[in-house]
Coordinates of C-alpha atoms in Angstrom, one line a residue:
M1479 CA 0.0 0.0 0.0
A1480 CA 1.3 3.5 -0.9
N1481 CA 1.8 6.4 1.5
V1482 CA 0.1 9.6 0.4
C1483 CA 1.4 13.2 0.4
V1484 CA -1.2 15.9 0.2
V1485 CA -0.1 19.3 -1.1
G1486 CA -2.0 22.5 -2.1
A1487 CA -1.5 23.1 -5.8
Q1488 CA -2.5 26.8 -5.9
W1489 CA -1.9 29.6 -3.3
G1490 CA -3.3 27.7 -0.3
D1491 CA -6.8 27.6 1.1
E1492 CA -7.7 24.8 -1.4
G1493 CA -9.5 22.6 1.1
K1494 CA -6.6 20.4 2.2
G1495 CA -8.2 20.0 5.7
K1496 CA -11.3 18.2 4.4
I1497 CA -9.3 15.9 2.1
V1498 CA -6.7 15.0 4.8
D1499 CA -9.5 14.4 7.3
W1500 CA -11.3 12.2 4.7
L1501 CA -8.1 10.3 3.9
S1502 CA -7.2 9.9 7.6
S1503 CA -9.8 7.2 7.8
R1504 CA -7.6 5.1 5.5
A1505 CA -4.3 6.1 7.1
D1506 CA -2.6 4.9 10.3
V1507 CA -0.4 8.0 10.8
V1508 CA -0.7 11.7 9.8
V1509 CA 2.4 13.9 9.8
R1510 CA 2.7 17.7 9.2
F1511 CA 6.0 18.4 7.5
Q1512 CA 6.4 22.2 7.1
G1513 CA 4.9 25.6 8.1
G1514 CA 3.6 26.6 11.4
H1515 CA 0.4 27.8 12.9
N1516 CA -0.1 30.0 9.8
A1517 CA -2.0 27.0 8.3
G1518 CA -5.8 27.1 8.4
H1519 CA -7.5 23.7 8.0
T1520 CA -11.2 23.6 8.6
L1521 CA -12.9 20.2 9.1
V1522 CA -16.6 19.8 9.1
V1523 CA -17.8 16.6 10.7
G1524 CA -21.6 16.4 11.1
D1525 CA -22.6 19.5 13.1
K1526 CA -19.1 20.2 14.4
V1527 CA -16.5 22.5 12.8
Y1528 CA -12.9 22.0 13.8
K1529 CA -10.3 24.7 13.0
L1530 CA -6.7 23.6 13.0
S1531 CA -3.6 25.6 12.5
L1532 CA -0.7 23.6 13.9
L1533 CA -2.1 20.2 14.8
P1534 CA -2.2 17.5 12.1
S1535 CA -5.8 16.9 10.9
G1536 CA -5.5 13.2 12.0
V1537 CA -6.1 14.2 15.6
V1538 CA -9.8 14.6 14.9
Q1539 CA -9.9 11.0 13.7
G1540 CA -7.9 9.8 16.7
K1541 CA -5.0 8.7 14.5
L1542 CA -1.4 8.9 15.5
S1543 CA -0.4 12.5 14.5
I1544 CA 3.1 13.8 14.2
I1545 CA 4.4 17.4 14.0
G1546 CA 7.7 16.9 12.1
S1547 CA 11.0 18.7 12.4
G1548 CA 10.2 20.8 9.3
V1549 CA 7.5 22.6 11.2
V1550 CA 8.2 25.6 13.4
V1551 CA 6.3 25.3 16.7
D1552 CA 4.8 28.1 18.8
P1553 CA 4.5 26.3 22.2
W1554 CA 1.9 28.6 23.5
H1555 CA -0.3 28.2 20.5
L1556 CA 0.3 24.4 20.6
I1557 CA -1.1 24.3 24.1
E1558 CA -4.0 26.6 23.3
E1559 CA -5.0 24.5 20.2
I1560 CA -4.9 21.3 22.2
D1561 CA -7.1 22.7 24.9
R1562 CA -9.5 24.1 22.4
L1563 CA -10.0 20.8 20.6
R1564 CA -10.3 19.0 23.9
A1565 CA -13.1 21.3 24.8
Q1566 CA -14.8 20.2 21.6
G1567 CA -14.6 16.6 22.7
V1568 CA -11.4 15.5 20.8
A1569 CA -9.2 13.2 22.9
I1570 CA -5.5 14.3 22.6
S1571 CA -2.7 12.6 24.6
P1572 CA 1.0 12.0 24.2
D1573 CA 0.1 8.5 23.0
M1574 CA -1.4 9.9 19.8
L1575 CA 0.2 13.3 19.3
V1576 CA 4.0 13.5 18.9
V1577 CA 6.1 16.7 18.4
A1578 CA 9.5 16.2 16.9
D1579 CA 12.1 17.0 19.6
N1580 CA 14.3 18.6 16.9
A1581 CA 11.6 21.0 15.7
C1582 CA 12.4 24.7 16.2
L1583 CA 10.3 27.0 18.3
I1584 CA 8.5 30.2 17.5
L1585 CA 9.0 32.7 20.3
P1586 CA 7.2 36.0 21.1
L1587 CA 10.2 37.9 19.7
H1588 CA 9.6 36.3 16.3
R1589 CA 6.0 37.5 16.3
D1590 CA 7.2 41.0 17.3
L1591 CA 9.7 41.1 14.5
D1592 CA 7.2 39.8 11.9
Q1593 CA 4.6 42.4 12.7
A1594 CA 7.1 45.3 13.0
R1595 CA 8.6 44.5 9.6
E1596 CA 5.2 44.5 8.0
R1597 CA 4.4 47.9 9.5
E1598 CA 7.7 49.4 8.4
A1599 CA 7.3 47.9 4.8
G1600 CA 4.2 49.9 4.1
A1601 CA 3.2 49.4 0.4
G1602 CA 6.0 46.8 0.1
K1603 CA 4.6 44.5 2.7
I1604 CA 4.4 40.8 1.9
G1605 CA 1.1 40.1 3.7
T1606 CA 2.3 37.6 6.3
T1607 CA 0.0 36.3 9.1
G1608 CA 2.2 38.2 11.6
R1609 CA 2.6 35.0 13.7
G1610 CA 6.4 34.9 13.5
I1611 CA 6.8 32.0 11.1
G1612 CA 9.3 33.7 8.8
P1613 CA 11.6 35.0 11.5
A1614 CA 11.6 31.6 13.2
Y1615 CA 12.8 30.0 9.9
E1616 CA 15.4 32.7 9.6
D1617 CA 16.8 31.7 13.0
K1618 CA 16.7 28.0 12.1
A1619 CA 18.8 28.7 9.0
G1620 CA 21.0 31.0 11.0
R1621 CA 21.7 28.2 13.5
R1622 CA 20.6 30.2 16.5
A1623 CA 17.1 28.7 17.0
I1624 CA 15.8 27.2 20.2
R1625 CA 14.5 23.7 19.6
V1626 CA 11.9 21.6 21.5
A1627 CA 14.6 19.5 23.1
D1628 CA 16.2 22.6 24.6
L1629 CA 13.2 23.0 26.8
A1630 CA 14.5 20.0 28.8
D1631 CA 18.0 21.5 29.1
P1632 CA 18.3 24.7 31.1
E1633 CA 22.1 24.7 30.6
A1634 CA 21.7 24.6 26.8
L1635 CA 19.3 27.6 27.0
K1636 CA 21.9 29.6 29.0
I1637 CA 24.3 29.1 26.1
K1638 CA 21.9 29.5 23.2
L1639 CA 19.8 32.4 24.4
P1640 CA 22.6 35.0 24.4
R1641 CA 23.4 34.2 20.8
L1642 CA 19.8 34.5 19.8
L1643 CA 19.2 37.7 21.7
A1644 CA 22.4 39.3 20.4
H1645 CA 20.8 39.1 16.9
H1646 CA 17.3 40.1 17.8
N1647 CA 18.0 42.9 20.2
A1648 CA 20.1 44.6 17.5
L1649 CA 17.1 44.3 15.1
R1650 CA 14.7 45.5 17.8
R1651 CA 16.8 48.7 18.3
G1652 CA 16.4 49.5 14.7
L1653 CA 12.6 49.0 14.8
D1654 CA 12.2 50.9 18.1
L1655 CA 11.2 47.8 20.0
P1656 CA 12.4 47.3 23.6
P1657 CA 15.2 44.7 24.2
I1658 CA 14.3 41.2 25.3
D1659 CA 15.0 40.3 28.9
P1660 CA 16.7 36.9 28.9
D1661 CA 15.5 36.0 32.4
A1662 CA 11.9 36.8 31.5
L1663 CA 12.1 34.7 28.3
T1664 CA 13.6 31.8 30.2
E1665 CA 10.8 32.0 32.7
E1666 CA 8.2 32.1 30.0
L1667 CA 9.7 29.0 28.4
G1668 CA 9.9 27.2 31.7
A1669 CA 6.2 27.7 32.3
V1670 CA 5.3 25.7 29.1
A1671 CA 8.2 23.3 29.0
S1672 CA 6.7 20.4 30.9
T1673 CA 3.5 20.5 28.9
V1674 CA 5.3 20.6 25.5
L1675 CA 7.9 18.0 26.5
A1676 CA 5.2 15.5 27.3
Y1677 CA 4.6 15.2 23.5
A1678 CA 8.3 15.4 22.4
R1679 CA 10.0 12.4 20.9
P1680 CA 12.4 11.6 18.0
A1681 CA 9.7 11.7 15.3
W1682 CA 12.1 10.3 12.6
R1683 CA 12.6 7.2 14.7
L1684 CA 8.9 6.7 15.2
L1685 CA 8.2 7.2 11.5
D1686 CA 11.0 4.7 10.6
Q1687 CA 9.3 2.1 12.8
V1688 CA 5.9 2.8 11.4
Q1689 CA 7.3 2.6 7.8
R1690 CA 9.0 -0.8 8.6
E1691 CA 5.7 -2.1 10.0
G1692 CA 4.0 -1.3 6.7
R1693 CA 1.5 1.1 8.2
R1694 CA 0.0 3.8 6.0
I1695 CA 1.4 7.3 6.4
L1696 CA -0.4 10.5 5.3
F1697 CA 1.9 13.5 4.8
E1698 CA -0.1 16.7 5.3
G1699 CA 1.2 19.9 3.7
A1700 CA 0.2 23.4 4.6
Q1701 CA -0.2 26.6 2.5
G1702 CA 0.1 26.0 -1.3
A1703 CA 2.7 25.2 -3.9
M1704 CA 2.7 28.7 -5.3
L1705 CA 3.7 29.9 -1.8
D1706 CA 6.8 27.7 -1.8
V1707 CA 9.9 29.8 -0.9
D1708 CA 11.7 28.4 -4.0
H1709 CA 9.0 27.8 -6.6
G1710 CA 6.3 30.2 -5.6
T1711 CA 5.6 33.9 -6.5
Y1712 CA 8.6 35.1 -4.6
P1713 CA 8.8 37.3 -2.5
F1714 CA 5.1 36.9 -1.9
V1715 CA 5.5 33.5 -0.5
T1716 CA 5.7 31.7 2.9
S1717 CA 9.1 30.9 4.5
S1718 CA 9.2 27.2 4.0
N1719 CA 9.2 24.7 1.1
T1720 CA 5.6 23.7 0.6
A1721 CA 6.3 21.3 -2.3
S1722 CA 6.0 17.6 -2.0
G1723 CA 9.8 17.2 -1.8
Q1724 CA 9.7 18.7 1.6
A1725 CA 7.6 15.8 3.0
A1726 CA 10.8 13.7 3.2
A1727 CA 13.1 16.3 4.8
G1728 CA 10.4 17.7 7.1
S1729 CA 9.3 14.4 8.5
G1730 CA 12.6 12.5 8.7
L1731 CA 11.8 9.8 6.2
G1732 CA 13.6 9.2 2.9
P1733 CA 12.1 10.4 -0.4
S1734 CA 11.1 6.8 -1.4
A1735 CA 8.6 6.8 1.5
V1736 CA 6.5 9.8 0.2
G1737 CA 4.5 7.7 -2.3
Y1738 CA 1.4 9.0 -4.1
V1739 CA 1.3 12.8 -4.4
L1740 CA -2.2 14.3 -4.3
G1741 CA -2.6 17.9 -5.3
I1742 CA -5.6 19.8 -4.0
V1743 CA -7.1 22.5 -6.2
K1744 CA -10.3 24.6 -6.1
A1745 CA -12.5 24.7 -9.2
Y1746 CA -11.6 28.4 -9.3
T1747 CA -8.6 30.3 -7.8
T1748 CA -8.1 32.3 -4.6
R1749 CA -5.3 34.0 -2.9
V1750 CA -4.8 35.8 0.5
G1751 CA -2.5 38.7 0.9
E1752 CA -0.2 40.5 -1.6
G1753 CA 1.3 39.2 -4.8
P1754 CA 0.5 38.5 -8.4
F1755 CA -2.8 36.9 -9.4
P1756 CA -3.3 36.9 -13.2
S1757 CA -6.9 35.5 -13.2
E1758 CA -8.2 37.7 -10.3
L1759 CA -11.7 39.1 -10.8
F1760 CA -12.7 42.6 -9.6
D1761 CA -16.3 42.3 -10.9
E1762 CA -19.6 40.8 -9.9
D1763 CA -18.3 37.3 -10.7
G1764 CA -15.4 37.7 -8.3
R1765 CA -17.7 39.0 -5.6
R1766 CA -20.1 36.1 -6.2
L1767 CA -17.3 33.5 -6.0
G1768 CA -16.2 35.0 -2.7
E1769 CA -19.6 35.0 -1.1
R1770 CA -20.7 31.5 -2.3
G1771 CA -17.3 30.0 -1.4
R1772 CA -17.2 31.8 2.0
E1773 CA -13.7 32.9 1.1
F1774 CA -12.3 34.2 4.3
G1775 CA -9.0 33.1 5.8
T1776 CA -9.3 30.5 8.6
V1777 CA -6.2 32.1 10.3
T1778 CA -6.3 35.7 9.3
G1779 CA -10.1 36.3 8.8
R1780 CA -9.1 38.3 5.7
A1781 CA -11.3 38.2 2.6
R1782 CA -9.6 36.1 -0.1
R1783 CA -9.1 37.4 -3.6
C1784 CA -11.0 35.3 -6.1
G1785 CA -10.6 34.5 -9.8
W1786 CA -11.2 32.0 -12.5
F1787 CA -9.4 28.6 -12.5
D1788 CA -5.8 29.0 -13.7
A1789 CA -4.8 25.9 -15.5
A1790 CA -1.4 27.2 -16.5
L1791 CA -0.5 27.8 -12.8
V1792 CA -1.7 24.3 -11.8
R1793 CA 0.1 22.7 -14.7
Q1794 CA 3.3 24.2 -13.3
T1795 CA 2.6 23.0 -9.8
V1796 CA 1.8 19.5 -11.1
A1797 CA 5.3 19.4 -12.6
V1798 CA 7.2 20.8 -9.6
N1799 CA 5.4 18.5 -7.1
G1800 CA 5.3 15.3 -9.2
I1801 CA 1.6 15.3 -8.6
H1802 CA 0.0 11.9 -9.6
G1803 CA -3.6 13.0 -9.2
V1804 CA -5.8 15.9 -8.0
A1805 CA -8.7 16.5 -5.7
L1806 CA -11.0 19.1 -7.1
M1807 CA -12.7 21.1 -4.4
K1808 CA -15.7 23.4 -4.3
L1809 CA -17.2 22.5 -7.7
D1810 CA -20.6 23.4 -6.2
V1811 CA -19.6 27.1 -5.9
L1812 CA -19.8 27.4 -9.7
D1813 CA -23.4 26.1 -9.8
G1814 CA -25.6 28.7 -11.6
F1815 CA -22.9 30.6 -13.4
E1816 CA -24.0 31.2 -17.0
R1817 CA -20.5 31.5 -18.3
L1818 CA -17.1 30.3 -16.9
K1819 CA -13.6 30.9 -17.9
I1820 CA -10.4 28.9 -17.6
C1821 CA -7.0 30.6 -17.8
T1822 CA -4.7 28.6 -20.2
G1823 CA -1.7 30.9 -20.3
Y1824 CA -0.5 34.5 -20.1
R1825 CA 0.3 37.3 -22.5
I1826 CA 3.1 39.8 -21.9
G1827 CA 3.2 42.2 -24.8
D1828 CA 3.5 40.1 -28.0
R1829 CA 4.6 36.9 -26.1
V1830 CA 2.3 34.2 -24.8
L1831 CA 3.6 32.0 -22.0
D1832 CA 2.2 28.7 -20.7
Y1833 CA 3.9 29.1 -17.3
L1834 CA 4.2 31.7 -14.6
P1835 CA 7.6 33.5 -15.0
A1836 CA 9.9 34.1 -12.0
G1837 CA 10.5 37.8 -12.5
V1838 CA 8.5 40.2 -10.3
S1839 CA 8.1 42.7 -13.2
D1840 CA 7.0 40.0 -15.6
Q1841 CA 4.5 38.7 -13.1
A1842 CA 3.0 42.1 -12.6
R1843 CA 2.4 42.5 -16.3
L1844 CA 0.8 39.2 -17.0
E1845 CA -2.6 39.2 -18.8
P1846 CA -4.6 36.0 -18.7
V1847 CA -5.5 34.0 -21.8
Y1848 CA -8.9 32.5 -21.4
E1849 CA -11.1 29.7 -22.7
D1850 CA -14.8 30.6 -22.4
W1851 CA -17.1 27.9 -21.1
E1852 CA -20.8 27.4 -20.7
G1853 CA -21.9 27.0 -17.1
W1854 CA -24.6 24.8 -15.7
S1855 CA -27.9 25.5 -13.9
E1856 CA -28.4 22.1 -12.2
P1857 CA -26.8 21.7 -8.7
T1858 CA -23.6 19.7 -8.0
Y1859 CA -23.9 20.4 -4.3
G1860 CA -23.8 17.2 -2.3
A1861 CA -23.3 14.9 -5.3
R1862 CA -21.6 11.6 -4.3
S1863 CA -21.4 10.0 -7.7
F1864 CA -19.9 11.2 -11.0
R1865 CA -23.2 10.2 -12.6
D1866 CA -25.0 12.8 -10.5
L1867 CA -23.1 15.7 -12.0
P1868 CA -24.6 17.9 -14.8
A1869 CA -23.2 17.1 -18.2
Q1870 CA -21.6 20.5 -18.6
A1871 CA -20.0 20.2 -15.2
V1872 CA -18.4 16.9 -16.3
K1873 CA -17.1 18.6 -19.4
Y1874 CA -15.6 21.4 -17.3
V1875 CA -13.9 18.9 -15.0
R1876 CA -12.5 16.8 -17.9
R1877 CA -11.1 19.9 -19.6
I1878 CA -9.3 20.8 -16.4
E1879 CA -7.7 17.3 -16.4
E1880 CA -6.5 17.8 -19.9
L1881 CA -5.1 21.3 -19.3
I1882 CA -3.2 20.5 -16.1
G1883 CA -1.9 17.1 -17.2
A1884 CA -3.1 15.2 -14.2
P1885 CA -6.1 13.0 -13.6
L1886 CA -8.9 13.5 -11.1
A1887 CA -8.6 11.3 -8.0
L1888 CA -11.3 13.0 -5.8
L1889 CA -14.0 15.6 -6.3
A1890 CA -15.6 17.4 -3.4
T1891 CA -19.1 18.9 -3.7
S1892 CA -19.6 20.4 -0.3
P1893 CA -17.7 21.1 3.0
E1894 CA -19.2 17.8 4.4
R1895 CA -16.7 15.0 4.8
D1896 CA -18.9 12.4 3.0
D1897 CA -19.8 14.7 0.0
T1898 CA -16.7 13.4 -1.8
I1899 CA -16.6 11.5 -5.1
L1900 CA -13.8 9.0 -5.2
M1901 CA -12.4 8.4 -8.7
R1902 CA -9.1 6.7 -7.5
D1903 CA -8.1 5.8 -4.0
P1904 CA -4.6 7.3 -3.5
F1905 CA -3.7 4.6 -1.0
L1906 CA -4.1 1.8 -3.6

């Protein structure tokens, strides 16, 4: 049986939470491999809605859930999210939730720096969530981060904190922020240490054991492929690699363990924050997509920008991620549109491109090249069989498959877990 890696194939907010939750019933282990609590995964199970930012979606299913070393962990948010889910009736214990002991921590100083930089940037802001994810990854790369295992070693903290604060206090002076008191920070960390350490283990070792036992692993990505720090619309990206290749490094398993790569895409396109968006709509159709799709960020609450499906962009993410099949989400949002459009490429002056160029100036000048499509009046909402879809909806879906170069594996027709049409089981 194959393992499965789930990645967003647009700019995030594609509906990964629902698909990971749905696939969790077929998996034994779910592992987050990158990002932080800037993720926003909403799970709808019956009359209950669960909103996850840091915890793997498998916790709601009661599956062994692992936060890998590629994730940056805010210990205070971790505790708050665990408590919130417990209040909703989700049982969470160290037996079923594991935090990699070599994962790096997000500290209050990272959040301060993130927010101060965005304020100072003005019109040049990137549009971060302000939660400190980027600065935490900077410290990880700069080899001055505090890691989960350090919470159990006060002597290590005494050595590592001065190096960390020498860097941050210099930055804080330039941003008119007060210096960090090392004793106060040590006290704050001490207050959460025992709670966090109860979940800390060598995640790579546990995953190696799980793999050797032949148990199914579901790798859960956060954000989207076009927010990847290497392959996304830089600099308007997140601070980690969101591509499927990160599943190996960020979990501690080798690349051969990743298995089937499932890309999640909406039947249209959305984006939160700044950055290029060639197929963005500023008219009544864009407003209608946003209202019908309830397009507001789970983490930020910001309204998402909306536009037509961008097949050129998804074709690019299919290639970069080695996507074997896609899950098409929110097809029902398009019900009732008389006309639809699919972006098939971009025009820059006299040139037509079938990919998104890397240059910032080129990205800003892109004009979408569209195919015009007839819509459908019959509902797709709640359909659980491909036979139940209107004929024109089937044509639209088949055309998307052709344009992106990847087959349909799953199709979702509502936020409900069971309103999912299975075309191919990724685990088989």
